[in-house]
Coordinates of C-alpha atoms in Angstrom, one line a residue:
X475 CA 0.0 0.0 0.0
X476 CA 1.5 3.2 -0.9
X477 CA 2.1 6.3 1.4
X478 CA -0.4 9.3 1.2
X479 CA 0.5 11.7 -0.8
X480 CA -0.8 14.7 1.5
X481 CA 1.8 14.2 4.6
X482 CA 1.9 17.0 6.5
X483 CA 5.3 18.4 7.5
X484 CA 6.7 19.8 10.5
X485 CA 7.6 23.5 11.6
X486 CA 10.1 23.8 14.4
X487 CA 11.1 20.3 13.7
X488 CA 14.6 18.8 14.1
X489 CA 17.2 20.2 12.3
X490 CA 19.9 18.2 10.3
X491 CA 23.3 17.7 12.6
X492 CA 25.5 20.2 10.1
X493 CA 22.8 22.7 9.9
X494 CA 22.2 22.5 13.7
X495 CA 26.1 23.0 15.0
X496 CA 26.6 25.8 12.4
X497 CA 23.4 27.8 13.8
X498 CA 24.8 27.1 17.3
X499 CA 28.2 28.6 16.5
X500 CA 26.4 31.6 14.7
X501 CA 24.0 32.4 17.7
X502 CA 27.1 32.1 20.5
X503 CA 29.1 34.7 18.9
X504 CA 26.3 37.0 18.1
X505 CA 25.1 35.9 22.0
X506 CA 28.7 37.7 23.4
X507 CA 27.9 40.8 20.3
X508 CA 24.7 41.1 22.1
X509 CA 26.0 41.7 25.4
X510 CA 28.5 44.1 24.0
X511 CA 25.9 46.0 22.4
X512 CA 24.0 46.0 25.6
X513 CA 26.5 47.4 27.4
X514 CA 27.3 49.7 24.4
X515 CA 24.0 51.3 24.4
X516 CA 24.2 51.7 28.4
X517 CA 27.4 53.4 28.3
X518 CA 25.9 56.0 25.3
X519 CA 22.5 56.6 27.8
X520 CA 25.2 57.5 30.4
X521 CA 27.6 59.7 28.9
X522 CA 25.2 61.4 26.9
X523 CA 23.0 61.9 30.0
X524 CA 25.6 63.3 32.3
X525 CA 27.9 64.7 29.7
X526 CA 26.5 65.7 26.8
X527 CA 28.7 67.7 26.1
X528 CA 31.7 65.5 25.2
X529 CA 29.3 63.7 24.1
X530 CA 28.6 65.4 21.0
X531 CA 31.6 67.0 20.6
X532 CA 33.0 63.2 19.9
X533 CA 30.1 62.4 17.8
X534 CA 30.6 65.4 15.7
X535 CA 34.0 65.0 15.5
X536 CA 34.8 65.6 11.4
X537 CA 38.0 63.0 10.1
X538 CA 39.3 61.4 6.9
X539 CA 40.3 63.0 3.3
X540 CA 37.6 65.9 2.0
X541 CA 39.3 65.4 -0.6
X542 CA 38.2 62.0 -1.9
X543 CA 34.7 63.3 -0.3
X544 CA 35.2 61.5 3.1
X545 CA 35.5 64.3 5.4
X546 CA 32.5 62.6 7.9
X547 CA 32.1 63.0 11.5
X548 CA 32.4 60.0 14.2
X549 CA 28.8 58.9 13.9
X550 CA 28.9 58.7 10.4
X551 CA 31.8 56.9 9.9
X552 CA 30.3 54.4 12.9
X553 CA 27.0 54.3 11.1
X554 CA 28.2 54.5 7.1
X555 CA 31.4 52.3 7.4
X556 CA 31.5 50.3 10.4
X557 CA 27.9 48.8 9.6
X558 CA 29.2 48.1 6.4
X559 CA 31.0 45.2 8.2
X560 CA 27.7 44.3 10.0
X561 CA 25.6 44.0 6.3
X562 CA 28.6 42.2 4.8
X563 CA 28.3 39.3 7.5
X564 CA 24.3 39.3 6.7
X565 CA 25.3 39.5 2.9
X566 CA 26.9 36.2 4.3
X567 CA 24.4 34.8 5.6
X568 CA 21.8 35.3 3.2
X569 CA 23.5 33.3 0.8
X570 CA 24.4 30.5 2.8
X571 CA 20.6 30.7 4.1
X572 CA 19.5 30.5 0.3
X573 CA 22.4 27.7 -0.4
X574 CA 22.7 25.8 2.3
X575 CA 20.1 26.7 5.3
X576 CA 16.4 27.1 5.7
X577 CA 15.8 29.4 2.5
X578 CA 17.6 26.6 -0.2
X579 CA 14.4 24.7 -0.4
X580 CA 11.4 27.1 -1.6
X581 CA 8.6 25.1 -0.1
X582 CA 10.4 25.3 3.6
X583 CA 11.4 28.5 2.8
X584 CA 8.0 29.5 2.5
X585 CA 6.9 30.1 6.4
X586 CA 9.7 31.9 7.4
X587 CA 9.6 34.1 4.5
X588 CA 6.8 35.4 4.8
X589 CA 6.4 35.6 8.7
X590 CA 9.4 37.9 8.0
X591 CA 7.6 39.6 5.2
X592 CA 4.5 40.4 7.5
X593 CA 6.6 40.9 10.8
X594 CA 8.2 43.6 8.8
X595 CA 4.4 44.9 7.1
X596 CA 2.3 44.8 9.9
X597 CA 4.6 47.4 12.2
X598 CA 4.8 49.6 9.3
X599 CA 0.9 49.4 9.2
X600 CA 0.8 49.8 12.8
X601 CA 3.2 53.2 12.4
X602 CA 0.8 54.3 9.7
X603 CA -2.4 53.7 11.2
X604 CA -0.9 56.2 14.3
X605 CA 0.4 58.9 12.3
X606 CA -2.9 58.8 10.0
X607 CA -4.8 59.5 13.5
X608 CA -2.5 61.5 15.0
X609 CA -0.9 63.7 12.2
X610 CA 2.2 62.9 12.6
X611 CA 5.1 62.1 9.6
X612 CA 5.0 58.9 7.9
X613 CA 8.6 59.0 6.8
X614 CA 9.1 57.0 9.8
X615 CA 7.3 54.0 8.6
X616 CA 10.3 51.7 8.3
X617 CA 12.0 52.3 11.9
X618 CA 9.9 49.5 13.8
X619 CA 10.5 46.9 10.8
X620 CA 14.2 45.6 11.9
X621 CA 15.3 42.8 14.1
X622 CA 18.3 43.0 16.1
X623 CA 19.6 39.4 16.1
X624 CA 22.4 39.6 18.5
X625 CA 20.2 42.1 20.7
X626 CA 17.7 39.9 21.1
X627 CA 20.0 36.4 22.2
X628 CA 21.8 38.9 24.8
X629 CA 18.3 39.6 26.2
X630 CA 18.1 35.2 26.4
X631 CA 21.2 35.2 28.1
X632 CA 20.4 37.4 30.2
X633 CA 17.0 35.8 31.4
X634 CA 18.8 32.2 31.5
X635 CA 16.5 30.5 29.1
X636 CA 17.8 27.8 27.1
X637 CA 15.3 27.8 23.8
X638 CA 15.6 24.7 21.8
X639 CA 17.8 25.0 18.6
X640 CA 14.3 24.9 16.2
X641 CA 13.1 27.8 17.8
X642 CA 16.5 29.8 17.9
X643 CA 17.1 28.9 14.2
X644 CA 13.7 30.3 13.4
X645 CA 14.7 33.6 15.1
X646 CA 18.3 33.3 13.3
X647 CA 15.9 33.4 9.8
X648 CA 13.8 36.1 10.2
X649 CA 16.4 38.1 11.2
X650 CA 18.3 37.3 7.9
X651 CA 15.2 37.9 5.9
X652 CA 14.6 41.4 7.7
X653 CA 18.5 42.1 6.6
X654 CA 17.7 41.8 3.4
X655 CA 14.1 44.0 3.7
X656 CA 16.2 46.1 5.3
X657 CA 19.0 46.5 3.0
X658 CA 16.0 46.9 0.1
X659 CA 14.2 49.7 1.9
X660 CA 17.5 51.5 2.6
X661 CA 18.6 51.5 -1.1
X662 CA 15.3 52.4 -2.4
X663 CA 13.4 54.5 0.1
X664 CA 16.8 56.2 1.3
X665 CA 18.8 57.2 -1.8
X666 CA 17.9 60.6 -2.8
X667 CA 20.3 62.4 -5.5
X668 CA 22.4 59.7 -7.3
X669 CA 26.2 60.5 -8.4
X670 CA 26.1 57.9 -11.7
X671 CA 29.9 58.3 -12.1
X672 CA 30.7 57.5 -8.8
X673 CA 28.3 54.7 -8.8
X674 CA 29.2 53.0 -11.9
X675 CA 32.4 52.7 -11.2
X676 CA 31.2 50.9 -7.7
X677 CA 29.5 48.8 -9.8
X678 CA 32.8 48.0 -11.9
X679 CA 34.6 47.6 -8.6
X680 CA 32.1 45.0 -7.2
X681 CA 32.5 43.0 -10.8
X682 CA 36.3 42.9 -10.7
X683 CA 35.5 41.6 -7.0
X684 CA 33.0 38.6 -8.0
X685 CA 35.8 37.9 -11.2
X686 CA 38.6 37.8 -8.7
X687 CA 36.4 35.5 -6.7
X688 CA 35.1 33.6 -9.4
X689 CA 38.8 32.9 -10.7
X690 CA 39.7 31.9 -7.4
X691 CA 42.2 34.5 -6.7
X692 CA 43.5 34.4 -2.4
X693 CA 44.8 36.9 -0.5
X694 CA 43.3 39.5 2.2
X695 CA 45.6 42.2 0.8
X696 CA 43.7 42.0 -2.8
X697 CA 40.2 42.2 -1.1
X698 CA 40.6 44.2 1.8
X699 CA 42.0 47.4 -0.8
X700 CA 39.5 46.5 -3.2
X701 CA 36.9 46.3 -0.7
X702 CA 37.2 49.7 0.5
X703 CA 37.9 51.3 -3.0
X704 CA 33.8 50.4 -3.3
X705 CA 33.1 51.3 0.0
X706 CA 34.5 54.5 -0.6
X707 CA 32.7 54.6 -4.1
X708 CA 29.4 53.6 -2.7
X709 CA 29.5 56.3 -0.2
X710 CA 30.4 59.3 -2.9
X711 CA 27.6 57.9 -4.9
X712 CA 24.4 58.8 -2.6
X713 CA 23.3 55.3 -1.9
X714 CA 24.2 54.7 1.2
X715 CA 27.2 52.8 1.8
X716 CA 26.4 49.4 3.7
X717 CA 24.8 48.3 0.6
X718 CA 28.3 47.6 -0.9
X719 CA 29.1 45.3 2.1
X720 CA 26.1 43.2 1.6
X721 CA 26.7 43.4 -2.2
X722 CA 30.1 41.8 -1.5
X723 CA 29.4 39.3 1.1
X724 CA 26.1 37.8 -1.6
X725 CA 29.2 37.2 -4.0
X726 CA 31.2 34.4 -2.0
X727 CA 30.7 30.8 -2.4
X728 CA 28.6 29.7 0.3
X729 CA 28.3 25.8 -0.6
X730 CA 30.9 23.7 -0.1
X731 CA 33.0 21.4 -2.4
X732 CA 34.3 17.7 -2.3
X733 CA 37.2 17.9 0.5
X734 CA 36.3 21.6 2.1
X735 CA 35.3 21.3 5.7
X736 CA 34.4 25.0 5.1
X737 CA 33.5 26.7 2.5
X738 CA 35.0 30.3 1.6
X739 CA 32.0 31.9 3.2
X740 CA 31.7 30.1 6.0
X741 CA 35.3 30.6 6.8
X742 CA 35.4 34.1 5.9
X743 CA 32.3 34.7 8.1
X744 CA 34.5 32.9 10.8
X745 CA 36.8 35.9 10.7
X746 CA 35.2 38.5 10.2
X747 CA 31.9 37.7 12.4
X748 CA 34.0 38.7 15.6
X749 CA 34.7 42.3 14.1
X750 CA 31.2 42.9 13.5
X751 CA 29.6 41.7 16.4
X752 CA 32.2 42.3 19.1
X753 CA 33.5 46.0 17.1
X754 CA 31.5 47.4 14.5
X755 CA 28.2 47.3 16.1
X756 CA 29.0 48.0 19.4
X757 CA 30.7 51.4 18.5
X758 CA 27.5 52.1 16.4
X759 CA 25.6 51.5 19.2
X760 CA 27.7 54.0 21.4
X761 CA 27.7 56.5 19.1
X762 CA 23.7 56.5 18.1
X763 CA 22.2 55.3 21.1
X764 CA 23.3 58.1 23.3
X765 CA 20.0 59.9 23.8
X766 CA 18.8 62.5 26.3
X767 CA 16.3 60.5 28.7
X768 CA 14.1 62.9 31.1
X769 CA 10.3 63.0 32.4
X770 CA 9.6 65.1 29.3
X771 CA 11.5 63.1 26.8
X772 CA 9.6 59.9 27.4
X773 CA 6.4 62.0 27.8
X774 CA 7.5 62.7 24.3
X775 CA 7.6 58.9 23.4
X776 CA 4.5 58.2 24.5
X777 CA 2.3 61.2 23.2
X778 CA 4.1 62.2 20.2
X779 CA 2.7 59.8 17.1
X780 CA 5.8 59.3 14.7
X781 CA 7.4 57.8 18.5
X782 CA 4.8 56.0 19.5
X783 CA 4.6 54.8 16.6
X784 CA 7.6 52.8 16.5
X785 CA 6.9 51.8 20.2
X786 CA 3.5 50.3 18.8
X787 CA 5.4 49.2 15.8
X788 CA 8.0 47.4 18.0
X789 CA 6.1 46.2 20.8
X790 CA 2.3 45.2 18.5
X791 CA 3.5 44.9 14.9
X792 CA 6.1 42.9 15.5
X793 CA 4.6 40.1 17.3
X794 CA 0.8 39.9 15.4
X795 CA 3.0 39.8 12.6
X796 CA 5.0 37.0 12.8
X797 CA 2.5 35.4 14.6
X798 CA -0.3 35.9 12.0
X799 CA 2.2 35.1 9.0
X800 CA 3.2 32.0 10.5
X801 CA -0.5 30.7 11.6
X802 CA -1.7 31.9 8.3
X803 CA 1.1 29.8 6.2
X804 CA 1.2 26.6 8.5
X805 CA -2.6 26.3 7.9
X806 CA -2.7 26.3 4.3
X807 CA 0.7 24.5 3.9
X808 CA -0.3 21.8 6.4
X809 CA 2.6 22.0 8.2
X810 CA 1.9 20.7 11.5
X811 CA 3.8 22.5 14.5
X812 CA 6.1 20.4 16.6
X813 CA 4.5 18.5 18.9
X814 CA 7.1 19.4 22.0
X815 CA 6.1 23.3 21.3
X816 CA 2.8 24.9 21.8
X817 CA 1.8 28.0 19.8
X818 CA 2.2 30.5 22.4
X819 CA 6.1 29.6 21.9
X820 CA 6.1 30.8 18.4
X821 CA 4.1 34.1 19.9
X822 CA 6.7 34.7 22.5
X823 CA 9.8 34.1 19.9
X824 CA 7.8 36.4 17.8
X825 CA 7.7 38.7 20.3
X826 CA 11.3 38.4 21.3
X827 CA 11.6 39.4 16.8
X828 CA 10.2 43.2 18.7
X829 CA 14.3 44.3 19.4
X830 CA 14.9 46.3 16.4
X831 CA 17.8 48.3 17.9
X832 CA 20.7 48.9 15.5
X833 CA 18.8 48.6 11.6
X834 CA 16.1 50.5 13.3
X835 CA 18.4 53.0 15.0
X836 CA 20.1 53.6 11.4
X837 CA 16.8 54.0 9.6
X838 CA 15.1 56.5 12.4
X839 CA 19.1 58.3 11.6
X840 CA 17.8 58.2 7.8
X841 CA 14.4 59.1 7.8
X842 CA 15.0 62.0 9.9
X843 CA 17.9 63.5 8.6
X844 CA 16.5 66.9 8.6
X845 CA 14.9 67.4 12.0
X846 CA 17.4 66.7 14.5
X847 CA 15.5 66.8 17.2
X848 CA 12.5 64.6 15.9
X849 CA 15.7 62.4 15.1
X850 CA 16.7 62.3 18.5
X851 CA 13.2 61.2 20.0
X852 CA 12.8 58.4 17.2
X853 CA 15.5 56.9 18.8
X854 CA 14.6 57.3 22.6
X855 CA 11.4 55.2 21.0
X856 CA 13.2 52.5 19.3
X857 CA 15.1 51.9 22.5
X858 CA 12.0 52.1 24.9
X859 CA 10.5 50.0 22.4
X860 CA 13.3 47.5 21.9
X861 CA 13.0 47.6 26.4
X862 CA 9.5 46.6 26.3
X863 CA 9.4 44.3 23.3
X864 CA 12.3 42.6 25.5
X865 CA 10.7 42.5 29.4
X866 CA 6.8 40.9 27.7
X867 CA 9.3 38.5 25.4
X868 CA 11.2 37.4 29.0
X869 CA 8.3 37.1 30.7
X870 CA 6.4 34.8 28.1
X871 CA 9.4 32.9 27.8
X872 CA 10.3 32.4 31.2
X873 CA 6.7 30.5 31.6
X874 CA 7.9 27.8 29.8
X875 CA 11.5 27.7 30.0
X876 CA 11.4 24.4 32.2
X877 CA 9.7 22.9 28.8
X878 CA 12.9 24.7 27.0
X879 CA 15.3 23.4 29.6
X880 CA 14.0 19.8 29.2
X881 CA 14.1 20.2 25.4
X882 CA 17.7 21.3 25.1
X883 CA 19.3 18.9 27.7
X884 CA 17.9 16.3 25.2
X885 CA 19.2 17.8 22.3
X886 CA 22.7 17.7 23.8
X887 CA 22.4 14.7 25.1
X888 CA 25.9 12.5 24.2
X889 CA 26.0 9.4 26.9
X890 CA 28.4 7.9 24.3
X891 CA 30.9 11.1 24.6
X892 CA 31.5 10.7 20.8
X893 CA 30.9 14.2 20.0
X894 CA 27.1 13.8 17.9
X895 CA 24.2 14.1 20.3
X896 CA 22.4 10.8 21.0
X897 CA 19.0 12.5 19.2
X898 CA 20.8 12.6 16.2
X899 CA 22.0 8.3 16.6
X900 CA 18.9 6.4 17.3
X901 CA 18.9 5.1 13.5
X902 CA 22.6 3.6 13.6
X903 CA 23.5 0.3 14.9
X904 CA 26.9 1.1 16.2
X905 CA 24.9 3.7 18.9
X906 CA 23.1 0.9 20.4
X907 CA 25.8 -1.6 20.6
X908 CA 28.2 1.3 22.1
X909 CA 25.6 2.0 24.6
X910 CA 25.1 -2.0 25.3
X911 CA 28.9 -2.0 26.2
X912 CA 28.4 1.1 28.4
X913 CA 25.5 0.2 30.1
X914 CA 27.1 -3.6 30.7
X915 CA 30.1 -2.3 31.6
X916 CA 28.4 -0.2 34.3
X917 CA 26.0 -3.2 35.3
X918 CA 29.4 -4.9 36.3
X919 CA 30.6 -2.7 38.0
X920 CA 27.6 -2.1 40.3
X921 CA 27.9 -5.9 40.7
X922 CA 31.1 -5.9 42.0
X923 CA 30.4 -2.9 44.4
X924 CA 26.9 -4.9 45.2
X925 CA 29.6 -7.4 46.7
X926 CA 31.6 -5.4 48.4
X927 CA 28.9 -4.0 50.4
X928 CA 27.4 -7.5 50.6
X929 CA 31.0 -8.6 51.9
X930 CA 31.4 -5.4 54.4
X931 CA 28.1 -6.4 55.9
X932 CA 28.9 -9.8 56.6
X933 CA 31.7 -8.3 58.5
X934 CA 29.9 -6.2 60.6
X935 CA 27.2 -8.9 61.6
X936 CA 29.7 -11.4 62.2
X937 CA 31.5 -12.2 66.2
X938 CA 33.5 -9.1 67.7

């Protein structure tokens, strides 16, 4: 009798062993950029609280050559060239996503597609909605749509909760997809007069870059000068200037070939993840989160609509969402949720999705480039947002994080010590059988202690 044809599949299912340990390694160093970041953005509140003067005499510091048209203050250079290094890494992971990961097979790609799709539409919506009522501008609609990755997994260190590696690779996806919404809203929305010259020739740069890679060419000291030859063009040109990171990072081989234990990707990810995440973001972060925070500012927040906008956008948008996209999807793709997780952990994860900080932070810089102070209070509400989104995320999650505990002891479960969790062995002979000696050779040894004490307690019952 043959199998039906209408099997359901699973979201939040087990992931395959390679896909698994390379997700674990991505989300442990973006776990120690988080807290970096954290403490970043704490250290900005601070000084710019208590010396704002220094302050913004650092931020508006002016440094490089005018002459090539990079005369640009601190925050610029922080926000322009540093996160440059930040959207190469996602360049980097997009493609291995669409090579390699969850996005490489269209039909599983599907759900966390477009969950990202609407957790990006609906807080735009929900900014749109409040401005409509409220009068406000609506060229903030873009702030709440970002997710802040390594913001968000330093808020689950931070709470202690374990989440299993489904749920964490879920997270890792939409916040891929949102990169690359990001990066799209950025070029399009954002780019107002274009320099062609300098533009086409970043154009020529990036070809001479994908020909060098394409010809296999090696050598940091041929891609690092190339690299910021495009940067710099990319900058002159009026798009903005991350876009020629991502640009750069979609070009490397992400799939690997017979006898690579890495491919060039992954192994330039390897290297140049810790800049990004431990560096280039965290300076962002001090140098853009450092807001004024008093009684009337977050009266401001919470009164004024383009800021609570993005609170709403953050907080609301985020979660219904992702939620609703991936309800929505599951039902009419019949894909049947994991049966260890319940619903409201995909609403809590979703929730968690609400930390926009840094993409949000540099589109509130963006949208508001001509009203400083309007500026200023966009991004008081991404982080109040970001706070909130975070303390309803830990509290949902915290409910079940015994559940979440139990569920990732078993993933890493290895009574065999050889390195592969047992979850991933129960198909393989040899397992068993190295269990069977285990478990036999531990049965002997209680025997032989159960004589001992059997022995001892002769002894003691025995004539003095």
């Amino acid at each position: 009798m043959s199998a039906p044809q209408n099997r359901r599949s699973t979201f939040l299912g087990r992931m395959p062993l390679p896909e698994r340990n390379f997700i674990a390694d991505t989300l442990r160093a973006e776990t120690v950029g988080g807290v970096l970041l954290l403490t970043a953005a704490v250290v900005a509140l601070i000084w710019a609280n208590t010396l704002s003067g220094s302050y913004e005499s650092v931020r508006e510091f002016h440094l490089g050559p005018a002459s090539l048209g990079l005369d640009l203050s601190i925050q610029h250079w922080a926000a322009n060239g540093l996160l440059a290094v930040f959207f190469f890494v996602a360049g980097i992971e997009l493609k291995r996503e669409l090579v390699a990961g969850e996005l490489r097979d269209p039909k599983a790609a599907a759900l966390p597609v477009i969950a990202a799709v609407c957790g990006m539409a609906m807080p735009a919506l929900v900014y749109v909605v409040v401005n409509a009522i409220g009068g406000g501008s609506m060229d903030g609609w873009a702030v709440p749509t970002a997710t802040d990755i390594a913001f968000a997994l330093a808020v689950l260190a931070v709470i202690g909760t374990s989440l299993p590696s489904a749920l964490r690779a879920f997270l890792l996806t939409l916040a891929v997809v949102d990169d690359l919404f990001a990066i799209l809203i950025i070029a399009v929305f954002f780019t107002s007069q274009i320099n062609f010259l300098a533009l086409g020739f970043a154009f020529v740069g990036l070809g001479v870059f994908y020909l060098l890679l394409r010809k296999g060419v090696r050598g940091w000291y041929i891609y690092l000068p190339l690299a910021l030859v495009i940067w710099a063009l990319m900058e002159n040109s009026g798009v903005h200037a991350t876009i020629a990171g991502v640009a750069m990072g979609l070009m490397l081989r992400c799939s690997r070939r017979e006898g690579e234990e890495h491919s060039p990707g992954e192994h330039i990810e390897h290297l140049v993840r810790p800049l990004s995440a431990g560096l280039a973001v965290p300076l962002f972060a001090l140098f853009s989160a450092g807001v004024s925070i008093s009684g009337g500012a977050v009266h401001e927040v919470f009164t004024r609509p383009e800021t609570l906008g993005v609170v709403l956008g953050l907080i609301v948008g985020k979660a219904l969402g992702i939620f609703g996209g991936t309800w929505v999807t599951a039902r009419f793709t019949k894909a049947e949720l994991n049966p260890d997780l319940k619903w409201p952990d995909v609403f809590a994860v979703a929730s968690l999705a609400g930390i926009g900080f840094t993409v949000s932070l540099l589109i509130g810089e963006l949208a508001f480039t001509e009203n400083l102070t309007l500026a200023d209070e966009i991004k008081a509400s991404v982080l109040i947002g970001s706070l909130l989104a975070a303390v309803v995320a830990g509290v949902l999650l915290k409910i079940r994080n015994n559940k979440y505990r139990s569920l990732w002891e078993e993933e890493e479960r290895d009574e065999d010590q050889d390195g592969i969790p047992d979850i991933y062995e129960q198909d393989k002979p040899e397992y068993h059988l190295r269990m069977a000696a285990i478990l036999e050779a531990k049965a002997a040894e209680h025997r032989r202690l159960a004589e001992v004490a059997s022995d001892a307690r002769t002894g003691d019952d025995g004539p003095a």
